[in-house]
Coordinates of C-alpha atoms and ligand atoms in Angstrom, one line a residue:
X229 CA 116.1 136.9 112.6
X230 CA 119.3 135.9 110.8
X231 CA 118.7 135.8 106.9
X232 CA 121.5 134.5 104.5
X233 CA 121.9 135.6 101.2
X234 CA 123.5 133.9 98.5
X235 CA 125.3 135.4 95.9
X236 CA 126.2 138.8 96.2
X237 CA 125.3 140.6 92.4
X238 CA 122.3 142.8 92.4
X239 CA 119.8 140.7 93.6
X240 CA 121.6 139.6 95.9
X241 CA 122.2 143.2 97.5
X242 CA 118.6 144.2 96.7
X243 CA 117.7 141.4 98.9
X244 CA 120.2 142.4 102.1
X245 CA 119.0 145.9 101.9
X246 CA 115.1 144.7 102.1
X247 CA 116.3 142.6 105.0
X248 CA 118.5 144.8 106.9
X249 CA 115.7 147.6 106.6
X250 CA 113.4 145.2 107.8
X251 CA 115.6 144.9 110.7
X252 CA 116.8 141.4 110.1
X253 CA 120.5 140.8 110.7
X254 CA 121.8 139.5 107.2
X255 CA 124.6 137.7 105.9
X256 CA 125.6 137.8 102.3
X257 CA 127.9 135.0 101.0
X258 CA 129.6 135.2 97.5
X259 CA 131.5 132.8 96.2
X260 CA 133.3 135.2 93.8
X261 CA 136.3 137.8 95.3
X262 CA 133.9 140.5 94.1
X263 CA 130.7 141.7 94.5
X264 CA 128.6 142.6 91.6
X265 CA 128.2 139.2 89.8
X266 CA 127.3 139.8 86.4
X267 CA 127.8 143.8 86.6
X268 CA 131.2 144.5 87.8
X269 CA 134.1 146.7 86.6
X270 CA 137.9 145.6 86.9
X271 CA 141.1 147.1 86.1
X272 CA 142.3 146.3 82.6
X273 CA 146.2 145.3 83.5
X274 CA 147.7 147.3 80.3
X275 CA 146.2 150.2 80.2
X276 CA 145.0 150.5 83.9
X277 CA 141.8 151.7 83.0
X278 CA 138.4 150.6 84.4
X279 CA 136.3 148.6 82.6
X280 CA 132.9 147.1 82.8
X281 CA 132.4 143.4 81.9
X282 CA 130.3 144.7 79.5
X283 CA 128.6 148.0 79.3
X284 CA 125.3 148.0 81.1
X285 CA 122.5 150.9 80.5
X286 CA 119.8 151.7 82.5
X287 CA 116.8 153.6 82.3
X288 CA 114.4 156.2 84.5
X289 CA 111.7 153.1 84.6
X290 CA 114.5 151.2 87.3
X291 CA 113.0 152.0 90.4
X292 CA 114.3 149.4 92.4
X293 CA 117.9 150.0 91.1
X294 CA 117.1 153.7 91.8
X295 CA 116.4 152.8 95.4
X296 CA 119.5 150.8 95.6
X297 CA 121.6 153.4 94.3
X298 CA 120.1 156.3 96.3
X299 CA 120.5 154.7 99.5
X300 CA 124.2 153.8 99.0
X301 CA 125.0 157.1 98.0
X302 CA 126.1 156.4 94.5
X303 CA 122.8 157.9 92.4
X304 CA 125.4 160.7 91.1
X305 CA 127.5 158.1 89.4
X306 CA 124.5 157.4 86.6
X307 CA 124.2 160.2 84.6
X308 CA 120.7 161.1 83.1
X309 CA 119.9 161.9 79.7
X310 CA 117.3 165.3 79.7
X311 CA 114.9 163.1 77.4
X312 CA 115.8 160.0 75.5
X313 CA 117.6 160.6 72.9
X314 CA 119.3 157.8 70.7
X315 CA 121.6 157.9 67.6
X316 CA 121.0 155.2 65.1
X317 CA 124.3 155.1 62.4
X318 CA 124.5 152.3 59.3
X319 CA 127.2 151.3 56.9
X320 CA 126.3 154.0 54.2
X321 CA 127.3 156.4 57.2
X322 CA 123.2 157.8 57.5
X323 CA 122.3 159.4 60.8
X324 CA 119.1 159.3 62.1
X325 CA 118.4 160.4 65.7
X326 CA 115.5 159.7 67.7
X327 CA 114.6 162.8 69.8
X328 CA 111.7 162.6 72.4
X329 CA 112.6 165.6 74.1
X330 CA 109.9 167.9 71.7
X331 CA 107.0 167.2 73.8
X332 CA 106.3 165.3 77.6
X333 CA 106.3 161.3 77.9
X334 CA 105.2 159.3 75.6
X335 CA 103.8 162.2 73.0
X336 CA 107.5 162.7 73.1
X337 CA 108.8 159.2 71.8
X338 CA 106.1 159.5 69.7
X339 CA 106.9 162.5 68.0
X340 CA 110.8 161.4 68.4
X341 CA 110.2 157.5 66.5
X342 CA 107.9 160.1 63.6
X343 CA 111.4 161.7 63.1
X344 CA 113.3 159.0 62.0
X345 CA 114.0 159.5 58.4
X346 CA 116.0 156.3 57.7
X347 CA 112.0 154.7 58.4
X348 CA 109.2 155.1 55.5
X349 CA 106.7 157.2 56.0
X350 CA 103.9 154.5 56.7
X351 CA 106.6 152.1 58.4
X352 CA 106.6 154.8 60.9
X353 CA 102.8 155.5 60.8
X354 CA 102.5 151.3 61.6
X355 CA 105.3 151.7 64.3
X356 CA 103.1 154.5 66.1
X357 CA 99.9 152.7 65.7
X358 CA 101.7 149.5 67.3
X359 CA 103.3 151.6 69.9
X360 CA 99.8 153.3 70.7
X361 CA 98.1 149.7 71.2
X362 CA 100.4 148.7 73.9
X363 CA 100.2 151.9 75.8
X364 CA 96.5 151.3 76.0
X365 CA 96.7 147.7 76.6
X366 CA 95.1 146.8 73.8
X367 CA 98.2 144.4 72.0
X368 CA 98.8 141.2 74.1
X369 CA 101.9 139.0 73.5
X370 CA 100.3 135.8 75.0
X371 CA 102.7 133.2 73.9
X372 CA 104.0 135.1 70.6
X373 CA 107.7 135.5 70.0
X374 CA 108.7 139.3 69.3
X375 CA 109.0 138.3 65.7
X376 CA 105.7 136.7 65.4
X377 CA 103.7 139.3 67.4
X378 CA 105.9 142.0 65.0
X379 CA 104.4 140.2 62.1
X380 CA 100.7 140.2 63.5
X381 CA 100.9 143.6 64.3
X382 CA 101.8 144.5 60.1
X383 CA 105.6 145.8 61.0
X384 CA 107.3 146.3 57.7
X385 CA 110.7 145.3 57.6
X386 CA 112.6 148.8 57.7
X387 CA 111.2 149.6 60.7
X388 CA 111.6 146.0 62.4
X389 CA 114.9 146.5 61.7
X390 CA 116.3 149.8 62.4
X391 CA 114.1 150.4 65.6
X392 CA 112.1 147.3 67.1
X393 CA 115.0 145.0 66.8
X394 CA 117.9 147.2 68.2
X395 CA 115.0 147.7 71.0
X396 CA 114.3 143.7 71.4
X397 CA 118.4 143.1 71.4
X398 CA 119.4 145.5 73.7
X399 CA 116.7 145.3 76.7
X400 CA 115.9 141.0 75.9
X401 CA 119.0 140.1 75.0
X402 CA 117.8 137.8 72.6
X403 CA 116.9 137.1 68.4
X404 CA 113.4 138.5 67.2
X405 CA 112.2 135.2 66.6
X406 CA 113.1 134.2 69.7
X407 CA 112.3 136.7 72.3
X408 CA 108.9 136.7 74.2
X409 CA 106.6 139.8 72.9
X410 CA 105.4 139.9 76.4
X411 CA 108.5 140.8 77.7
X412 CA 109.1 143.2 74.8
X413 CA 105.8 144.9 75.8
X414 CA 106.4 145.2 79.1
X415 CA 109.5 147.1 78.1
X416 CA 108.1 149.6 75.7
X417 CA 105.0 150.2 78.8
X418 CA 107.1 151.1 81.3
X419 CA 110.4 152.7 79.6
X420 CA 109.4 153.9 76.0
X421 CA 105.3 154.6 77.0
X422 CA 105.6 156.1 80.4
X423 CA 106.9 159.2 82.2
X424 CA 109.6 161.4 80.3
X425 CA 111.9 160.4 83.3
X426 CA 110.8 156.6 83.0
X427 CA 112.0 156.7 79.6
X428 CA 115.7 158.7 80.3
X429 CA 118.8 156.4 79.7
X430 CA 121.1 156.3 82.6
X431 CA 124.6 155.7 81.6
X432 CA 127.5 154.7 84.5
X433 CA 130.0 157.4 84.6
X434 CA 132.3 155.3 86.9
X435 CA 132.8 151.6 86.8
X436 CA 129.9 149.3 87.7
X437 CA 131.8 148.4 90.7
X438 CA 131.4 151.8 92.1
X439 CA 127.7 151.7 92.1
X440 CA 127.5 148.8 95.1
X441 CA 131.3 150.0 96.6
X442 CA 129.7 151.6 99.8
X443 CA 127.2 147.9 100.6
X444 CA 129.7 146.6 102.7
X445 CA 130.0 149.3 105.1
X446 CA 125.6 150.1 104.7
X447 CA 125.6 146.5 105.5
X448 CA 127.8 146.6 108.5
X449 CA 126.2 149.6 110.0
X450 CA 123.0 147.3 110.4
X451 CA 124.3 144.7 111.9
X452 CA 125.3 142.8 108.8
X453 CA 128.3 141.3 107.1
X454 CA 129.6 140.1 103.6
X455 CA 131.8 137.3 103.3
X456 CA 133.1 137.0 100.1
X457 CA 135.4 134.2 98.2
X458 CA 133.2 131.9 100.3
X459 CA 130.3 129.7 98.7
X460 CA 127.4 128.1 100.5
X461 CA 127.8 124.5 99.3
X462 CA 124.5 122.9 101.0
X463 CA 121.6 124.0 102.8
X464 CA 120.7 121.3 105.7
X465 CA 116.5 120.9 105.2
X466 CA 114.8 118.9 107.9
X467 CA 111.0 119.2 108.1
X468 CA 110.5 121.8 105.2
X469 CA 112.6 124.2 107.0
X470 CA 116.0 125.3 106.2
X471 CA 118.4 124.7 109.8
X472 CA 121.4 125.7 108.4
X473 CA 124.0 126.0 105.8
X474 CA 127.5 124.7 104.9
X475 CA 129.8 127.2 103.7
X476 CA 133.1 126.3 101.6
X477 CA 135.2 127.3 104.5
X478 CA 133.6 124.6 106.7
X479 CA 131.8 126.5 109.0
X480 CA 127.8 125.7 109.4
X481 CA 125.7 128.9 109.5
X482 CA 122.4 128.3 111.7
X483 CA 119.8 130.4 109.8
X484 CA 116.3 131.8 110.1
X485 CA 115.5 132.0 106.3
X486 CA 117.4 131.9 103.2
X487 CA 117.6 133.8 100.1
X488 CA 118.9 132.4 97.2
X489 CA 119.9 134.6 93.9
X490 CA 122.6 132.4 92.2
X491 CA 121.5 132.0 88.9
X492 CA 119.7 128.9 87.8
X493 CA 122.7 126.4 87.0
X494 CA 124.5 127.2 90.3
X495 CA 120.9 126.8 92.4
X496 CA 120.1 122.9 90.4
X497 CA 123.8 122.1 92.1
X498 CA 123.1 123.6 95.3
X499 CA 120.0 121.8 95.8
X500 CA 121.3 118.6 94.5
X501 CA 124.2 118.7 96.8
X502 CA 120.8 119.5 99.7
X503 CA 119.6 116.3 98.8
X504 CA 117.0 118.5 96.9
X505 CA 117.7 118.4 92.7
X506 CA 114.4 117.4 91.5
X507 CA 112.6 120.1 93.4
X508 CA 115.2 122.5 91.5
X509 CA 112.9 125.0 88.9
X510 CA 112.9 124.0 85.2
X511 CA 116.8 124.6 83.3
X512 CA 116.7 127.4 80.7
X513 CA 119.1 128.4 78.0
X514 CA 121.6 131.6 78.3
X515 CA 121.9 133.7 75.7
X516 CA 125.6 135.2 75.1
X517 CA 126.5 139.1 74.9
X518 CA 130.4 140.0 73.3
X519 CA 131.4 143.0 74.3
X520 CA 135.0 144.9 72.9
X521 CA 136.9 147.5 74.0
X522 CA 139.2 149.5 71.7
X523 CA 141.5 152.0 72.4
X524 CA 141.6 154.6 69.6
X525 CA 144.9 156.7 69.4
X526 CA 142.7 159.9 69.9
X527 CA 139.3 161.1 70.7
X528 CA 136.2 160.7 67.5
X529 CA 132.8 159.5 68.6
X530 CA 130.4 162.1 67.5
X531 CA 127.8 160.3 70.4
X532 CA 127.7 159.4 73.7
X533 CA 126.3 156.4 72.0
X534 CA 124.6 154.9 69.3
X535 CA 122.7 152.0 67.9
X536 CA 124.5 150.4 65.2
X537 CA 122.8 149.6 61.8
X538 CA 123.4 146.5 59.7
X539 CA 126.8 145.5 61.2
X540 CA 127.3 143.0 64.0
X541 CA 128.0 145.3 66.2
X542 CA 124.6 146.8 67.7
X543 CA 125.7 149.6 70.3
X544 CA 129.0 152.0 70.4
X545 CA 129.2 153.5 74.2
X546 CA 131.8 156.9 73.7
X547 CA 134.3 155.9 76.8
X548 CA 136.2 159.3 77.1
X549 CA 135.4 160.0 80.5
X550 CA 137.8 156.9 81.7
X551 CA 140.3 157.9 78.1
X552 CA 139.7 159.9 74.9
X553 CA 139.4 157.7 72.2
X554 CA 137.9 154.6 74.1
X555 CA 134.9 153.2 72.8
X556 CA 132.6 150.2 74.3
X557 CA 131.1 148.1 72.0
X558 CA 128.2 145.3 72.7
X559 CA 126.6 142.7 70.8
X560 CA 123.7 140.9 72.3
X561 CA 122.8 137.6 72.0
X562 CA 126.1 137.3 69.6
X563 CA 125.7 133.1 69.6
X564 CA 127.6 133.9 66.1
X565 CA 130.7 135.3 67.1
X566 CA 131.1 134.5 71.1
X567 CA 133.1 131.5 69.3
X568 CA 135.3 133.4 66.9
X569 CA 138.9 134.8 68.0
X570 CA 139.5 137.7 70.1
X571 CA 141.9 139.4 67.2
X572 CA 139.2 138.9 64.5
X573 CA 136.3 140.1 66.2
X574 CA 138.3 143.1 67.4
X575 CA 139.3 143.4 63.4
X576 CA 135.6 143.0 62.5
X577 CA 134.2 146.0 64.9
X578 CA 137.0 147.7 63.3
X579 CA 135.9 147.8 59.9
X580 CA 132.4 148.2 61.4
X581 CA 132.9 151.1 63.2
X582 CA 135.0 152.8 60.1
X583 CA 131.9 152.1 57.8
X584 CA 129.8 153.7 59.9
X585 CA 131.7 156.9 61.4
X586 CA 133.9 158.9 58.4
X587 CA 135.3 160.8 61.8
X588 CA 137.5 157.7 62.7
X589 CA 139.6 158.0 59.4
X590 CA 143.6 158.1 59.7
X591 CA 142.9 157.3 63.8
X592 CA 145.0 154.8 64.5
X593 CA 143.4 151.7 66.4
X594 CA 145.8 150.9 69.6
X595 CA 144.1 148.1 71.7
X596 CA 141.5 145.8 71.7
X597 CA 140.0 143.6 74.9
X598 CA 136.8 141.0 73.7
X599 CA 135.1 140.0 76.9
X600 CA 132.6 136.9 76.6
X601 CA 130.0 136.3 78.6
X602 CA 128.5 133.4 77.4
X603 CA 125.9 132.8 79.9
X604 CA 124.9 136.5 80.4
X605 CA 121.3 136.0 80.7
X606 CA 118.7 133.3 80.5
X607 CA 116.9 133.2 76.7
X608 CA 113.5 134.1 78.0
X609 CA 111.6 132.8 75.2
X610 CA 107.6 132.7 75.7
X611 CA 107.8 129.2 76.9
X612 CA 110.4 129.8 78.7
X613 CA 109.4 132.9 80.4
X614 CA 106.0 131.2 81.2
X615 CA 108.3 128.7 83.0
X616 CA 109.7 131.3 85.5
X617 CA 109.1 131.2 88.7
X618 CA 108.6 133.1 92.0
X619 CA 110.4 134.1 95.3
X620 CA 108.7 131.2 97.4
X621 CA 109.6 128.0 96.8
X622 CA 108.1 124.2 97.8
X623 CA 111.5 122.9 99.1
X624 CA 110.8 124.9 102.5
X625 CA 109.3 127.5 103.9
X626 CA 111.9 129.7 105.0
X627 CA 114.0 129.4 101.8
X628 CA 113.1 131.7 98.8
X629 CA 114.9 132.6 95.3
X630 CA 115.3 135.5 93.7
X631 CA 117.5 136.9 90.5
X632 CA 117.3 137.9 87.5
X633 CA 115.4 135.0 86.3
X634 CA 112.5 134.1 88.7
X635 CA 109.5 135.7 87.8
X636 CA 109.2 139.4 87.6
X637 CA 107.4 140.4 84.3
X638 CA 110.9 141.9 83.4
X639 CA 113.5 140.8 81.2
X640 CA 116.9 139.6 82.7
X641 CA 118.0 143.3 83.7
X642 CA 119.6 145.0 86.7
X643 CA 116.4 146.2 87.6
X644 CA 114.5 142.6 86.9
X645 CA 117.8 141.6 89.1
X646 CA 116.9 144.3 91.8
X647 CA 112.8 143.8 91.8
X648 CA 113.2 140.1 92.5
X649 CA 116.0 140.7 95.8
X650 CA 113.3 143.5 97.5
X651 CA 110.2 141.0 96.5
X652 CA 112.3 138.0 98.4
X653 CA 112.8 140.3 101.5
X654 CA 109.5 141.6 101.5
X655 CA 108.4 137.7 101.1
X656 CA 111.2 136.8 104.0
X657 CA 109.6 139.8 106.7
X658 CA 106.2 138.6 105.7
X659 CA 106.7 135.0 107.0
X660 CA 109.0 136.6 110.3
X661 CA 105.8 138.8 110.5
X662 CA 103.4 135.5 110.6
X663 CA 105.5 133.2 112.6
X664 CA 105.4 135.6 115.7
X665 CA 102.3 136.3 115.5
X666 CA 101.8 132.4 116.1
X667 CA 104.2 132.1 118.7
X668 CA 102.1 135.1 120.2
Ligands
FAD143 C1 127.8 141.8 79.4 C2 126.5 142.1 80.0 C3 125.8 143.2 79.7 C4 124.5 143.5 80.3 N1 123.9 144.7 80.0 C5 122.8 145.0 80.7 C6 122.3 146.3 80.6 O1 122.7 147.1 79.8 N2 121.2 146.7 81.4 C7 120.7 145.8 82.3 O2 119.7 146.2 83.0 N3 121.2 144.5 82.4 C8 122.2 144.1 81.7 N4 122.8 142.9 81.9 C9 122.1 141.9 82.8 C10 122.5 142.1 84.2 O3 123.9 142.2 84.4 C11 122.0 140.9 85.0 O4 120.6 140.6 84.7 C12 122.2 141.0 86.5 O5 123.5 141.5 86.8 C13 121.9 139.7 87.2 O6 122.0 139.9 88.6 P1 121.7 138.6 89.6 O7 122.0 139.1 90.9 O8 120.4 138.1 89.3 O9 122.8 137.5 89.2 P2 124.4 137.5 89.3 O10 124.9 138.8 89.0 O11 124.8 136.3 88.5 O12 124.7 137.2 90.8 C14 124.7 135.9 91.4 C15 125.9 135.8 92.3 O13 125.8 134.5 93.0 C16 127.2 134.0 93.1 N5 127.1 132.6 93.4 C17 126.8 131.6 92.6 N6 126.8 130.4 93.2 C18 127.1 130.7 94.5 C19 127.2 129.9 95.7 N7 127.0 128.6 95.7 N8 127.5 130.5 96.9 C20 127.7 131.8 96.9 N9 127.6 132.6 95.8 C21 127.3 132.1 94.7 C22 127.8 134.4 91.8 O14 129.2 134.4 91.9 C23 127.2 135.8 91.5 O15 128.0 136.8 92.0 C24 124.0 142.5 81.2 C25 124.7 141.4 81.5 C26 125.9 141.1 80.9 C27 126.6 139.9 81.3

């Protein structure tokens, strides 16, 4: 059975390795001269060092991305925090650490959110009641933004600041009052509320390139192949059944079944170039994430990382492993700087970073790289995110979509990514499954 994948970021690969253990031959097709998509690393021309196109984070609770990694050999490139553990610094210089490594799972977040002393006593209390109802199922987000369910649930507002929000912004990518509390519950079930090793953070020590650098040979030694710099400009549907595709290089591709993980925008084109555009799912917004790279004259971060308090920047990743004195900064859904200059947002996280951290005094700043991705990931929104849809699709029965936002109960993550390319595949070997049993 020959299967062609589209787009070669995580899903994408999560997709070809479902089907080449299933035993189909695949053929992966990016348009892009890299593999990766939206989590890749490149060499920054000045300094030579690698860099991410913005720092990504994972956590013990990415199974999927776990599996990916294992099986290309690259596991040892994530390292694993013994029990999460996050530093949360603001502008009066206060450091407050959550620790969960006290006690097992989630008695140990527990404990570790009761220690924050920058949160009132009862703030706390209310976060831990909150955090309790979820883990038995007992608070439901149905249709609530993270804001309003935040508000139902009797947050006070030093608490919905200096922990649910850095939460929301960092794994949704999106505003409080914007952000589905379904999606926000989901997170805290299955990262914050399970196993201690669900809840570790798993930082890259290596660019994110690394991660998928061995695919193309795994691929090839199943029968597969990767073809990148190409891009599949239409899919030729006759009878609700995908025949072939066109590829930019003008060669036609007969195919079995089809995968598709380009994001949204890319799919409405491809469909409307297939004769296909109404049938394409429902647009949704993207919601931006800034991310800066300075290059400090010497070695000062007292973290690996840390949430940022009450500055526009939200996370400081210590770099030291690729330079001493590097630091990664991110700021999700930044709509209110992605459209300032370069030189003043590095200036800004700058003076952010020397309000927060007395340890960078007299350390000269040398370099600063802004990287903007303005669509990083769709704004799932409740309406939105009740909007998403599955793998199969009504165009035809051999063509099915997956990325990072189709419908997997996760936000738009790697491992949301990674979910949605092995449900695809396991959807793709289901219907190879059925259609010889008919022919039988
Ligand atoms: C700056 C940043 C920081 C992030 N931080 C985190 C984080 O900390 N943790 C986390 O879990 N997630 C994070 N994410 C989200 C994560 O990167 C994405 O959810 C994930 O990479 C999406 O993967 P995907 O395969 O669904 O889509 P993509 O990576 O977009 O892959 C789709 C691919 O399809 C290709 N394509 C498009 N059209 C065609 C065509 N016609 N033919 C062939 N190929 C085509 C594209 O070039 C692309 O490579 C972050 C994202 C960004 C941008």
């Amino acid at each position: 059975m020959i299967v062609l994948v589209i787009g070669g970021g995580w899903s994408g690969i999560a997709a070809a390795m479902g089907l080449a253990a299933g035993g189909c031959e695949v053929v992966v097709v990016e348009e892009r001269p890299y593999l990766g998509g939206r989590a890749r690393s490149f060499i920054d021309r000045e300094s030579g060092d690698e860099i991410d196109n913005g720092q990504h984070v994972m956590m013990g609770c990415y199974h999927d991305v776990l599996r990916m990694v294992r099986e290309l050999g690259t596991e040892h490139l994530l390292e694993r925090q013994r029990a999460l553990r996050v530093a949360f610094v603001d502008t009066a210089g206060r450091h407050d650490v959550l620790d969960a490594s006290r006690l097992p799972g989630r008695a140990g977040v527990a404990a570790g959110l009761l220690g924050l002393r920058g949160i009132g006593f009862r703030s706390r209390l209310a976060g831990l009641r909150l955090a309790l109802r979820i883990s038995r199922g007992t608070a439901t987000g149905k249709g609530l933004t993270c804001a309003d369910f935040l508000r139902h649930h009797d947050q006070p507002h030093d608490i919905v600041t200096r922990f649910w929000e850095p939460i929301v912004l960092a794994t949704l990518n999106a505003p409080l009052e914007q952000a589905s509390a379904d999606l926000l519950i989901e997170v805290m079930r299955l990262a914050f509320l399970g196993t201690t090793e669900d809840s570790q953070l798993l930082i890259p020590t290596a660019g994110l390139s690394a991660l998928l650098a061995p695919f193309n040979e795994w691929i090839g030694g199943k029968g597969g192949s990767v073809q990148i710099s190409t891009s599949i400009d239409n899919l030729l549907i006759r009878n609700g059944v995908v025949e072939s595709a066109l590829l930019s290089n003008g060669t036609e591709l007969p195919v079995d079944a089809v995968v598709s993980t380009i994001p949204l925008r890319a799919l409405e084109r491809l469909l409307r170039a297939s004769g296909y555009g109404e049938s394409a799912p429902p647009p949704s917004d993207m919601s931006p994430i800034v991310s800066v790279y300075l290059w400090y004259k010497r070695q000062w971060m007292p973290y690996d990382f840390a949430a940022a308090l009450g500055t526009t920047v939200q996370w400081v990743f210590d770099k030291r492993r690729i330079r001493p004195g590097l630091v990664a900064l991110t700021v999700s859904a930044g709509y209110g700087i992605v459209t300032e200059r370069s030189d003043d947002i590095i200036s800004m996280c700058d003076r952010d970073l020397r309000a927060m951290f007395p340890e960078l005094s007299g350390i000269e700043l040398h370099r600063g790289v802004v990287i903007k991705e303005k669509m990083a990931t769709p704004l799932l929104s409740p309406q939105a995110d009740a909007l998403r849809v599955g793998c199969k699709t009504t165009i035809a029965r051999n063509l099915f979509f997956a990325g990072d936002w189709t419908q997997t109960r996760l936000p738009a993550t790697l491992e949301g990514a990674a979910r949605s390319g092995f449900n695809a595949a396991d959807a793709v070997l289901r219907l190879g499954r059925g259609s010889r049993h008919t022919h039988q």
